[in-house]
Coordinates of C-alpha atoms and ligand atoms in Angstrom, one line a residue:
X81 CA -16.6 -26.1 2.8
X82 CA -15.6 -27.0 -0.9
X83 CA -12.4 -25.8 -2.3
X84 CA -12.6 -21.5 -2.2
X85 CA -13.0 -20.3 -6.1
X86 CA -15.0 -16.7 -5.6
X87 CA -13.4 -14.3 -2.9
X88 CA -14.7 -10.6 -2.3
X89 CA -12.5 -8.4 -0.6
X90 CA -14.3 -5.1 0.9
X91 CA -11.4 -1.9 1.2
X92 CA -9.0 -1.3 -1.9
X93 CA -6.6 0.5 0.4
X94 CA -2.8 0.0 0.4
X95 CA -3.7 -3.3 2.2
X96 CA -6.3 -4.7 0.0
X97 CA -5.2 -3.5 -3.6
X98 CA -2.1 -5.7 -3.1
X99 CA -3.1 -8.5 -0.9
X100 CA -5.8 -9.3 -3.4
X101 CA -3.7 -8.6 -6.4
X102 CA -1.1 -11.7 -5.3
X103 CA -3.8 -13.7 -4.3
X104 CA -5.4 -13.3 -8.4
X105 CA -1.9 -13.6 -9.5
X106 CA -1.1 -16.5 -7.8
X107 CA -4.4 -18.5 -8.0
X108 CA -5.6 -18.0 -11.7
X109 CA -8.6 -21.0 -10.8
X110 CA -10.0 -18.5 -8.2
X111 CA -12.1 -14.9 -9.0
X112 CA -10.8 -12.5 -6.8
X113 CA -13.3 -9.2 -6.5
X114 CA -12.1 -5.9 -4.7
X115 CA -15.1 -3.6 -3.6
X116 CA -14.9 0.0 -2.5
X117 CA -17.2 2.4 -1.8
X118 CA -14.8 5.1 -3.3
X119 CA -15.6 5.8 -7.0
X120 CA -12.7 7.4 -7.2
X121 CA -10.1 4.9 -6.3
X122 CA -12.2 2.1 -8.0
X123 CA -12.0 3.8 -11.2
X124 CA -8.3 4.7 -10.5
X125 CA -7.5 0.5 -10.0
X126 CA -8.8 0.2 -13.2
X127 CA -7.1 2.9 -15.2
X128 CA -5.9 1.6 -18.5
X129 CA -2.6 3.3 -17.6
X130 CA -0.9 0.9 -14.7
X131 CA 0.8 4.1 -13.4
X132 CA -2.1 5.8 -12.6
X133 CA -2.9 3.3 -9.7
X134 CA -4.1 4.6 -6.3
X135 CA -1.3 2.7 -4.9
X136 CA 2.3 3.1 -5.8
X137 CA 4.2 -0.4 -4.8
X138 CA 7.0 -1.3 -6.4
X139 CA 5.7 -4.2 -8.8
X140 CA 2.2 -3.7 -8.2
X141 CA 1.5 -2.4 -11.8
X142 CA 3.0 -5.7 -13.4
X143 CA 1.1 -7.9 -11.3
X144 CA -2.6 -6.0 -11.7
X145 CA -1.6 -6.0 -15.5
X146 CA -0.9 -9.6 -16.0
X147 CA -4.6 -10.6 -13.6
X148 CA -7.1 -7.6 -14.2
X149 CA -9.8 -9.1 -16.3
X150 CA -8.8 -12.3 -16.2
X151 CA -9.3 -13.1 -12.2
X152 CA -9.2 -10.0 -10.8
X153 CA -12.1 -7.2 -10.2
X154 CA -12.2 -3.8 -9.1
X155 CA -16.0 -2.6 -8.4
X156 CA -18.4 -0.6 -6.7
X157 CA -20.9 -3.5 -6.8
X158 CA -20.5 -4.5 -3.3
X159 CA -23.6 -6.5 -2.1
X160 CA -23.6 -8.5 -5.8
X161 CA -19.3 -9.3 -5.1
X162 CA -20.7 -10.2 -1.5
X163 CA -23.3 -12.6 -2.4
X164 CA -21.3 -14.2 -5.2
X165 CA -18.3 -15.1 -2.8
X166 CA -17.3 -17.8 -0.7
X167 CA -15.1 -15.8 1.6
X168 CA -15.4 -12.4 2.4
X169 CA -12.2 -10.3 3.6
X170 CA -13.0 -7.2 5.2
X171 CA -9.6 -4.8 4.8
X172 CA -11.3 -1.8 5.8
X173 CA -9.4 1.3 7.3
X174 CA -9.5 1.4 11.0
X175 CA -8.1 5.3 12.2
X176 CA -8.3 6.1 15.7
X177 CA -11.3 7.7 16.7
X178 CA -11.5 10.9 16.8
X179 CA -14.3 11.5 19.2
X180 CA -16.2 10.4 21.8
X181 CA -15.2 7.5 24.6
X182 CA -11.7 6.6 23.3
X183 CA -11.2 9.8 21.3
X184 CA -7.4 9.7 19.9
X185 CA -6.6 6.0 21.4
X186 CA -9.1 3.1 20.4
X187 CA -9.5 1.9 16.9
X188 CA -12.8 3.3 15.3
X189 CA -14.3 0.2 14.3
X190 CA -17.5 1.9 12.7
X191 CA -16.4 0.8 8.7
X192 CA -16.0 -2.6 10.8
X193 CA -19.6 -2.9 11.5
X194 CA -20.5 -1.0 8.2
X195 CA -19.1 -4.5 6.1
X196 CA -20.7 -6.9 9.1
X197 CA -24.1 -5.6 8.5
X198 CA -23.9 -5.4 4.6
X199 CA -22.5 -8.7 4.4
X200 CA -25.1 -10.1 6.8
X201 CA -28.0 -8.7 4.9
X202 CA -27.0 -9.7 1.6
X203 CA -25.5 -13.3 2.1
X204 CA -28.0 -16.0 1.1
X205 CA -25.6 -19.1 1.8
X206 CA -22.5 -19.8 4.1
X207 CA -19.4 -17.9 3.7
X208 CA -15.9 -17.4 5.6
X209 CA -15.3 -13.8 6.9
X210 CA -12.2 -12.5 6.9
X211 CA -10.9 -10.0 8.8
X212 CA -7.3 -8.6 7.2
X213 CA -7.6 -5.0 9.2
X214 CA -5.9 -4.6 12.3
X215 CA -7.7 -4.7 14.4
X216 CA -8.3 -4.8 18.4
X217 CA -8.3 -8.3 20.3
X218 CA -11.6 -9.7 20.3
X219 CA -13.5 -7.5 17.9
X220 CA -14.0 -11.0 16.3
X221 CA -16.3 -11.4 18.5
X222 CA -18.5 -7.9 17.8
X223 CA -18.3 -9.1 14.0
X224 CA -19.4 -12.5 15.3
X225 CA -22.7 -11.1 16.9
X226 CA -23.7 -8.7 14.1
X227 CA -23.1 -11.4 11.7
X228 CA -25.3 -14.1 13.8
X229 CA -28.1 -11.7 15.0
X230 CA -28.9 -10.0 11.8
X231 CA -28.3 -12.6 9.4
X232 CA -30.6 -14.5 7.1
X233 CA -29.8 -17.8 9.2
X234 CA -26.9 -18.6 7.2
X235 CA -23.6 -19.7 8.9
X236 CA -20.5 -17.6 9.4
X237 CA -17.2 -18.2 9.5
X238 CA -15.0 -15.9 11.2
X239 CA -11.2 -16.1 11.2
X240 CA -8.4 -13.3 11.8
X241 CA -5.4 -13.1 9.2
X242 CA -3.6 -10.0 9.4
X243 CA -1.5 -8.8 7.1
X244 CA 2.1 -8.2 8.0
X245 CA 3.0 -6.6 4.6
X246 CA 5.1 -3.0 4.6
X247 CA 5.2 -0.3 2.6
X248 CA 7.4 0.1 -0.2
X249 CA 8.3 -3.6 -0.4
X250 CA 4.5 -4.9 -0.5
X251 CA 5.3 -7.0 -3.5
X252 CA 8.0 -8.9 -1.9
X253 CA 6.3 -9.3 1.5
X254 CA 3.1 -10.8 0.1
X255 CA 5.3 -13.4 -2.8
X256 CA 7.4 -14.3 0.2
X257 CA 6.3 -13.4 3.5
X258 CA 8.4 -14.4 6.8
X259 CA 4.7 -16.1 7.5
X260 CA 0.9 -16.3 7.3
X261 CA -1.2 -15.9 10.4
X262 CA -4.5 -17.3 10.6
X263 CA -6.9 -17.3 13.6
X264 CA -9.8 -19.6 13.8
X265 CA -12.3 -20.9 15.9
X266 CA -11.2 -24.8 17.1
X267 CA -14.5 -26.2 16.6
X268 CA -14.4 -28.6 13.8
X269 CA -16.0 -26.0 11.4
X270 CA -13.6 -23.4 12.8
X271 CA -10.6 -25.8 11.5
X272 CA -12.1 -26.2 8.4
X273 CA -12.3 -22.7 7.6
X274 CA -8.7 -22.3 8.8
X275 CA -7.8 -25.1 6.4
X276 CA -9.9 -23.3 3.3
X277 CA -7.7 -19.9 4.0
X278 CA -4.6 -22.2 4.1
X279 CA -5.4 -23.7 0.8
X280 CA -5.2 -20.6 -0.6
X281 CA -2.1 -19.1 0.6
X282 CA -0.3 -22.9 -0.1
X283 CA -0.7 -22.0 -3.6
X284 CA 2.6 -19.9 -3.4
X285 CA 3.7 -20.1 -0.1
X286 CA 5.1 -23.1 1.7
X287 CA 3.0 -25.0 4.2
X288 CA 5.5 -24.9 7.4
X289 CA 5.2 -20.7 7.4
X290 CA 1.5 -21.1 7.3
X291 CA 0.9 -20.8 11.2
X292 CA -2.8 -21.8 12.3
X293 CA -3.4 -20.1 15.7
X294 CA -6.9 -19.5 17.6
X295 CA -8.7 -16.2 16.7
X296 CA -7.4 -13.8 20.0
X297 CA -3.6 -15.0 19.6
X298 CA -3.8 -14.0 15.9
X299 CA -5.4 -10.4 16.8
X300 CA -3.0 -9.4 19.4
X301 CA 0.3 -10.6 17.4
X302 CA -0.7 -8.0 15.1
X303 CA -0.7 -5.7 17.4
X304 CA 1.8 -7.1 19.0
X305 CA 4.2 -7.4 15.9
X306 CA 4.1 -3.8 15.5
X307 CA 4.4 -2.2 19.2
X308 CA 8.1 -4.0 19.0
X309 CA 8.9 -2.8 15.4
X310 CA 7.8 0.7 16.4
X311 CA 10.0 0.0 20.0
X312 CA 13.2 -0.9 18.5
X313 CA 13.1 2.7 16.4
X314 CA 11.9 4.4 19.8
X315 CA 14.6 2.6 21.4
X316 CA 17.0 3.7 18.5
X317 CA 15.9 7.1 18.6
X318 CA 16.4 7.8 22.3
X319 CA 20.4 6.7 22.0
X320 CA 20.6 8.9 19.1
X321 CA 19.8 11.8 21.3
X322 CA 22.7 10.4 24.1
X323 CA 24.9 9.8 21.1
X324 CA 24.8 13.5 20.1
X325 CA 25.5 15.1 23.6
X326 CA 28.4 12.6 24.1
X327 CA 30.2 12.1 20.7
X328 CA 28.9 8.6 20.5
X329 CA 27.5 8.5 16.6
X330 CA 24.4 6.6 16.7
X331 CA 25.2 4.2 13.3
X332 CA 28.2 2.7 14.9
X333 CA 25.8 1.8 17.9
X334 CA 23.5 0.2 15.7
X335 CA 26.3 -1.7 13.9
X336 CA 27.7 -2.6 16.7
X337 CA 24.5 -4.4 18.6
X338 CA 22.8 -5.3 15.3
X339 CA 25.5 -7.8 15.2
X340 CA 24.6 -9.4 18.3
X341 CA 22.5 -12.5 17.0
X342 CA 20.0 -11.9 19.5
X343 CA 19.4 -8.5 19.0
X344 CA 19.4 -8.5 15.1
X345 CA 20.4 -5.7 12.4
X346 CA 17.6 -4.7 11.3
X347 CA 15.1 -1.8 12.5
X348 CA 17.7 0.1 13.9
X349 CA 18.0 3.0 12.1
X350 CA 17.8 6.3 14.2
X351 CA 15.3 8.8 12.2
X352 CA 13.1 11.9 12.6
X353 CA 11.0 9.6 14.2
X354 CA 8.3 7.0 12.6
X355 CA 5.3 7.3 10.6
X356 CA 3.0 5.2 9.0
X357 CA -0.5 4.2 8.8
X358 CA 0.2 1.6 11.5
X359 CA 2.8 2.2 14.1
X360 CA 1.4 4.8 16.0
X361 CA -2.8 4.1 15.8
X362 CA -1.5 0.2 16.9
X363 CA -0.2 1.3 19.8
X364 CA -2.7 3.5 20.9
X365 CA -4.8 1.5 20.7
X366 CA -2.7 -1.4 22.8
X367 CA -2.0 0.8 25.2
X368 CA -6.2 1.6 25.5
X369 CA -7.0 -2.2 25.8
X370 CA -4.2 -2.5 28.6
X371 CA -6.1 0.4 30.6
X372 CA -9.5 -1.1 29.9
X373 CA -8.0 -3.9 31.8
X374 CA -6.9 -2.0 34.8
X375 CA -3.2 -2.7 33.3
X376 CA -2.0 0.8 33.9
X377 CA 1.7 -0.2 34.3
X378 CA 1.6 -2.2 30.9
X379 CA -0.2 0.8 29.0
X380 CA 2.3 3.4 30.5
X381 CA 4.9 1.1 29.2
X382 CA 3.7 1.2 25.5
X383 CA 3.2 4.8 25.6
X384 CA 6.4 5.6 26.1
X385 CA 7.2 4.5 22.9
X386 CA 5.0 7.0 21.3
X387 CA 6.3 9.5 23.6
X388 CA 9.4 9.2 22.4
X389 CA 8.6 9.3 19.0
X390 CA 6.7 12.5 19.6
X391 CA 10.0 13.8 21.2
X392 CA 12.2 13.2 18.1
X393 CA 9.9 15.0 15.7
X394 CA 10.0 18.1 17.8
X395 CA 13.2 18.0 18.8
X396 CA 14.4 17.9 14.7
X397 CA 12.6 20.8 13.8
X398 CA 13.6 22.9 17.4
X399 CA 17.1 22.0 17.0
X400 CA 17.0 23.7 13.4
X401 CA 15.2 27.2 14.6
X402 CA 18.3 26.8 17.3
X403 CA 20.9 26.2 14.7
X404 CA 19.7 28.4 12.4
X405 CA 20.0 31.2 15.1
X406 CA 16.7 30.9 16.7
X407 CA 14.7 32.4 14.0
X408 CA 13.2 31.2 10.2
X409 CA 10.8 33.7 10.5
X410 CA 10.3 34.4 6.5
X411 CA 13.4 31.9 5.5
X412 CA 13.0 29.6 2.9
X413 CA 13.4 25.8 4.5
X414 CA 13.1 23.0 2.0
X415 CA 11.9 19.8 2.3
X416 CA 13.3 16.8 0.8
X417 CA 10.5 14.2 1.0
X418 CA 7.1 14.0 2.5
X419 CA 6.3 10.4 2.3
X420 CA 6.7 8.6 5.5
X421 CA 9.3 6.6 4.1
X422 CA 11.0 5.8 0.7
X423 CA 9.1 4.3 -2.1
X424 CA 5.6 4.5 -1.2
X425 CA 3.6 7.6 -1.8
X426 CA 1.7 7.4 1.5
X427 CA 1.9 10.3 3.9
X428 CA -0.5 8.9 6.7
X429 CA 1.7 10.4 10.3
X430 CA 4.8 11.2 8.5
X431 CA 7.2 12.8 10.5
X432 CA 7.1 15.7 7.6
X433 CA 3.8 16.3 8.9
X434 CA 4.9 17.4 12.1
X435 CA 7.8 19.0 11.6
X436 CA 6.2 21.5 9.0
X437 CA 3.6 22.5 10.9
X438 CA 6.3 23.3 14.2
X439 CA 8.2 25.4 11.4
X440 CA 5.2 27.3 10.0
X441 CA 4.3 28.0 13.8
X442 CA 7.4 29.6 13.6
X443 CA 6.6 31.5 10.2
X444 CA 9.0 29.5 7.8
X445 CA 8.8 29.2 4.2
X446 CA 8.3 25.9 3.7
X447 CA 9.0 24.4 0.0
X448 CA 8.6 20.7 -0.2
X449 CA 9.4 18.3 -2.9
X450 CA 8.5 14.7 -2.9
X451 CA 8.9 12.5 -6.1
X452 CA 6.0 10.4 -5.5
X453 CA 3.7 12.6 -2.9
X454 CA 1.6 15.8 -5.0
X455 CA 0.6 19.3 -3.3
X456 CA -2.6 18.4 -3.0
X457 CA -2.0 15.9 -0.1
X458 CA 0.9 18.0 1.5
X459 CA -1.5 20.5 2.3
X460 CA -4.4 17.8 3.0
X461 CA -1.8 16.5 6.0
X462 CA -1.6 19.9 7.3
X463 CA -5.1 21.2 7.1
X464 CA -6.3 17.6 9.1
X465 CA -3.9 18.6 11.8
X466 CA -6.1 22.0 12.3
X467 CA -3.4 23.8 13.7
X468 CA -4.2 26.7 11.5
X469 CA -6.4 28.0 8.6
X470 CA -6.3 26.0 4.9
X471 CA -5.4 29.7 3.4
X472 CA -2.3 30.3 6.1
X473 CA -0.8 26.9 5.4
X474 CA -1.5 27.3 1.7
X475 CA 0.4 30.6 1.7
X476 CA 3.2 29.1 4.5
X477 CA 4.2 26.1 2.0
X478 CA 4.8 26.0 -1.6
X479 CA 5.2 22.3 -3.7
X480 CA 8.3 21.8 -6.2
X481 CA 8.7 19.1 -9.1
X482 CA 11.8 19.6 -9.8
X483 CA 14.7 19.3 -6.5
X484 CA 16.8 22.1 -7.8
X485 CA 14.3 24.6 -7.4
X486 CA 13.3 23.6 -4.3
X487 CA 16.3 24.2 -2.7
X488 CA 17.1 27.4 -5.0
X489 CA 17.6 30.2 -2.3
X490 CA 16.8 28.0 0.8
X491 CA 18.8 29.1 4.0
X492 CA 18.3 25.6 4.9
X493 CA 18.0 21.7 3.7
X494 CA 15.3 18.9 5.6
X495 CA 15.8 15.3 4.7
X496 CA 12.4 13.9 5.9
X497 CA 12.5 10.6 3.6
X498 CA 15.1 8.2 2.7
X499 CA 14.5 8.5 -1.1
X500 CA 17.3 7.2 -2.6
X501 CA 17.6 9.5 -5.3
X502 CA 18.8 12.4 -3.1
X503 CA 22.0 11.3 -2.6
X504 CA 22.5 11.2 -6.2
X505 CA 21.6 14.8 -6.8
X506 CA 24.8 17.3 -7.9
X507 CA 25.0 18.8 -4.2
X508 CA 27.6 21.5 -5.9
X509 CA 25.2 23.0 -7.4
X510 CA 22.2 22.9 -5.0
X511 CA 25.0 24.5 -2.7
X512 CA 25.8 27.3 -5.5
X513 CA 22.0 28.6 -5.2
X514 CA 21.6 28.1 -1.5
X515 CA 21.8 31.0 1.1
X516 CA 25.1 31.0 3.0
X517 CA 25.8 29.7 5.3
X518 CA 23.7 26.7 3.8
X519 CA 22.2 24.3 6.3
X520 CA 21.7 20.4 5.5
X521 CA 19.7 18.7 8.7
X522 CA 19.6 15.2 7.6
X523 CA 16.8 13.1 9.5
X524 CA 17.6 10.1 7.9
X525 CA 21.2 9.5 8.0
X526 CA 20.8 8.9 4.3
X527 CA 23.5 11.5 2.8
X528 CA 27.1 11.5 2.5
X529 CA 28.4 14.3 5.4
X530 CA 31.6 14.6 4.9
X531 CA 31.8 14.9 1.3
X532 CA 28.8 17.8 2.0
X533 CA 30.2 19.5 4.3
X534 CA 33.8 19.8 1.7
X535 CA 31.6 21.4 -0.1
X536 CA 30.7 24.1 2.4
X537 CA 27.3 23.1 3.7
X538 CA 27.1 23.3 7.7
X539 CA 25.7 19.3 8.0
X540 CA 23.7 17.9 10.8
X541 CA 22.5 14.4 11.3
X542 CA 20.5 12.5 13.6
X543 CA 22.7 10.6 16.6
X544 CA 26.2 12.2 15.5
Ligands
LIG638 C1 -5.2 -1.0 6.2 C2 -5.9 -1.9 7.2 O1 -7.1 -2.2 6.8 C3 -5.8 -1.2 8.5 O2 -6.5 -2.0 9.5 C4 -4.4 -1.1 8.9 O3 -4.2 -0.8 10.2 C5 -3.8 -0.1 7.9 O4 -3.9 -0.6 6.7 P1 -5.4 0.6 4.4 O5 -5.6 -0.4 3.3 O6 -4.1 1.3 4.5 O7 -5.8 0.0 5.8 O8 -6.5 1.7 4.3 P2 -7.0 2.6 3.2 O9 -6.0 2.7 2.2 O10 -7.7 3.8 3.8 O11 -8.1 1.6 2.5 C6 -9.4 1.3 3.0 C7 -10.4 1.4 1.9 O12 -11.6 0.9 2.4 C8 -10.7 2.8 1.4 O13 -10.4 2.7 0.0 C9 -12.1 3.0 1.7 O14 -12.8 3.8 0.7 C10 -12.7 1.6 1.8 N1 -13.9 1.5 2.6 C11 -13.9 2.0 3.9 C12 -15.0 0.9 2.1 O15 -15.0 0.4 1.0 N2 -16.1 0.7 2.9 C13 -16.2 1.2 4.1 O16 -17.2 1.1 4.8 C14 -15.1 1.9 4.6
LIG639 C1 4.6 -1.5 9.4 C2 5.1 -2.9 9.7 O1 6.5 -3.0 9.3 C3 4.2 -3.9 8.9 O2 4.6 -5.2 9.2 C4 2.8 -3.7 9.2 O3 2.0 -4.5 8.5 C5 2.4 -2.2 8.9 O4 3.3 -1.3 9.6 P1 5.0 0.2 7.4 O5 4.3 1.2 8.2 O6 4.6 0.1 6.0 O7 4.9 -1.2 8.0 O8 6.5 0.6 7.4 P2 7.8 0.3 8.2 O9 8.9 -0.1 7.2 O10 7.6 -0.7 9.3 O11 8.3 1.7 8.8 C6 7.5 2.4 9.7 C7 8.2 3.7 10.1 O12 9.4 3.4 10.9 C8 8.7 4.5 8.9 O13 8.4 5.9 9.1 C9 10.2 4.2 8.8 O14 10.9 5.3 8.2 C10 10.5 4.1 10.3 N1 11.7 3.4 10.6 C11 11.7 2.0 10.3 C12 12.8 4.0 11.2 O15 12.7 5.2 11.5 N2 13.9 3.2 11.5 C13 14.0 1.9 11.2 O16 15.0 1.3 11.5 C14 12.9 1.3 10.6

């Protein structure tokens, strides 16, 4: 294969937007195309206005500025980006299916097949597939067969490099990632594939955290990676629930193992439980491979860790009814934050989500305000849940732009997201135009309880 100068990437998600972006930034000699079948979001990548972007990453807008029309493409052109490219990454969303064999555990894989069939039919010379979406071991080898069997004879190239990047701090993942994975076949074409991908990362990234592995090792890490991220905060989680019946306080814990060199510091924040595109759909769908191997003890394992996470959503939002003497019933509750975590304006399985729709079951007011998520998806979360009409959650939560107002006449405060900004906010006076008693329930140890609660709020934290 000679030296990779046209790549198409198919999916301008929150995975391909960025990936592709650094990879234009940082190799000006090669023309990077991103294809979507959204006209939407393809129109929204190429808004003259950077912060109109479909994707909010710190960064992103300076890098899209300094390569859009120079190296970089956003288009709905898919089969001409295809043809014209020497490697094809498919990045592609992957939800858990929602019906049929598998229904709520296995990866749907049906935008998979979508981009192996396109790419098949349109490709009139050799090319390197890519697959960048998580995806489950050996669907390599589904891609393979499509590829091969409905094909115009021309030779594929199939290699698995997921991308490790997260939310929020995309930018500095993808300029300096911990490492690159790439999965390839071993035959002698297979390595040179492997060696055309590593080319291209080399051109920022240094060679020894480029690791070359065969295409099933590379699939499962993936998966694999993020089953233990999501453990240590299900691990987290469950002490902070022992920490707050025995006076233990669940940051001290942390501190005090995240010290141990073996153990580590980081991912060890208790919280309202994770969210994320990623955390829980991987798992799921480990823990469905494991049983479709007869591996019952090793998929019971892994669900526990959803379990758990599942547990410490519901408990937040019980254990504020409780507080707030067993009934909201018509109480104004507001939210700060909605985004799964800080600095991103995704929403996909935020723990907000979830414990909303346990408060509106209990007919709360719910008023939400999120500086980077708009009402539109807030109720968009809700009404995919299904728990209850489009018109009842419409009427049961209410969107604010402005904090203050949001909390105006609340009987009680939510911290959902870590946003840094709230702990900036004059509390005086949000406590001024509060209900009394006024109720902070912070589900991400983010604000400052003592100096809170000498104010007069009643304060509540997770692990303490
Ligand atoms: C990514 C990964 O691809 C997924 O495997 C991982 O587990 C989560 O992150 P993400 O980029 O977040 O997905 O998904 P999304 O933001 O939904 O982007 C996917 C894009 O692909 C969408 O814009 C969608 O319109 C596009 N798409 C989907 C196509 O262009 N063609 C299709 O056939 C299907
Ligand atoms: C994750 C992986 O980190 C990334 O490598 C993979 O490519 C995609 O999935 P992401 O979902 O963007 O990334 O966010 P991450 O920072 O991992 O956080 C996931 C969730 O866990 C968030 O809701 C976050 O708030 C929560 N979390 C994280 C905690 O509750 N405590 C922690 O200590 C860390």
């Amino acid at each position: 294969m000679s030296k990779i100068t046209n790549i198409c990437c198919i999916g301008a998600g929150y995975v391909g937007g960025p990936t592709m972006a650094v990879i234009a930034a940082k190799c000006p000699h090669i023309k990077v195309t991103i294809v979507d079948l959204n006209v939407a979001r393809i129109a929204a990548w190429n808004d003259e206005n950077l912060d109109n972007l479909p994707v909010y990453e710190p960064g992103l807008d300076k890098i899209v500025g300094e390569a859009r029309g120079r190296n970089l493409f956003f288009t709905t052109e898919v089969e001409k980006a295809i043809d014209e490219a020497q490697m094809i990454f498919i990045s592609v969303n992957t939800p858990t299916k929602t019906y049929g064999l598998g229904k709520g555990k296995a990866a749907d894989l049906k935008y998979i097949e979508l981009c192996a069939r396109q790419i098949a039919a349109v490709a009139k010379d050799d090319k390197i597939v890519v697959e960048k979406s998580t995806l489950p071991v050996r669907t390599a080898e589904a891609v393979r067969s499509i590829l091969d069997n409905t094909g115009n004879g021309v030779k594929f190239q199939i290699l698995s490099n997921p991308e490790f990047l997260a939310e929020g701090t995309a930018m500095e993942d993808l300029l300096a990632p911990d490492r690159v994975l790439i999965g390839g076949d071993t035959d002698p074409e297979g390595v040179a594939a492997i060696d055309a991908l590593v080319e291209v990362y080399a051109n920022w990234i240094p060679k020894e955290r480029i690791l070359t592995t065969n295409v099933w090792s590379s699939e499962l890490s993936k998966l694999t990676a993020n089953a233990f991220l999501a453990q240590r905060v299900s691990s987290i989680n469950a002490m902070s629930e022992l920490c707050e019946k025995t006076g233990a306080d669940v940051s001290e814990v942390a501190r005090a193992i995240g010290m141990d060199s073996r153990i580590g510091p980081k991912f060890l924040k208790a919280s309202v439980g994770f969210g994320g595109s990623c955390f829980q759909k991987d798992i799921l769908n480990l823990v469905y491979i494991a049983k479709s191997y007869g591996l019952d003890e090793v998929a019971d394992y892994w669900e526990q860790v959803i379990i758990m996470n599942d547990h410490q959503k519901r408990r937040f939002a019980s254990n504020m009814v409780k507080t707030l003497y067993n009934t909201v019933s018509g109480k104004k509750l507001a939210f700060l934050g909605w985004a799964f975590k800080k600095d991103t304006n995704d929403t996909r399985e935020s723990a907000a989500i979830y414990v909303a729709d346990d408060l509106l079951y209990e007919q709360a007011g719910i008023a939400v305000y999120d500086p980077k998520v708009e009402e539109e998806q807030i109720l968009a979360d809700l009404n995919y849940l299904g728990t209850r009409s489009k018109e009842e959650n419409a009427k049961g939560v209410t969107t604010f732009s402005d904090p203050y107002d949001a909390c105006k006449d609340a009987h009680a405060i939510a911290v959902l997201t870590e946003w840094d900004e709230f702990k900036g906010y004059d509390w005086q006076r949000i406590y001024d135009n509060m209900k009394k008693p006024a109720f902070v329930f912070d589900g991400r140890n983010v604000l400052d309880g003592e100096y809170l609660k000498s104010i007069g709020f009643v304060f509540q934290t997770i692990g303490k």
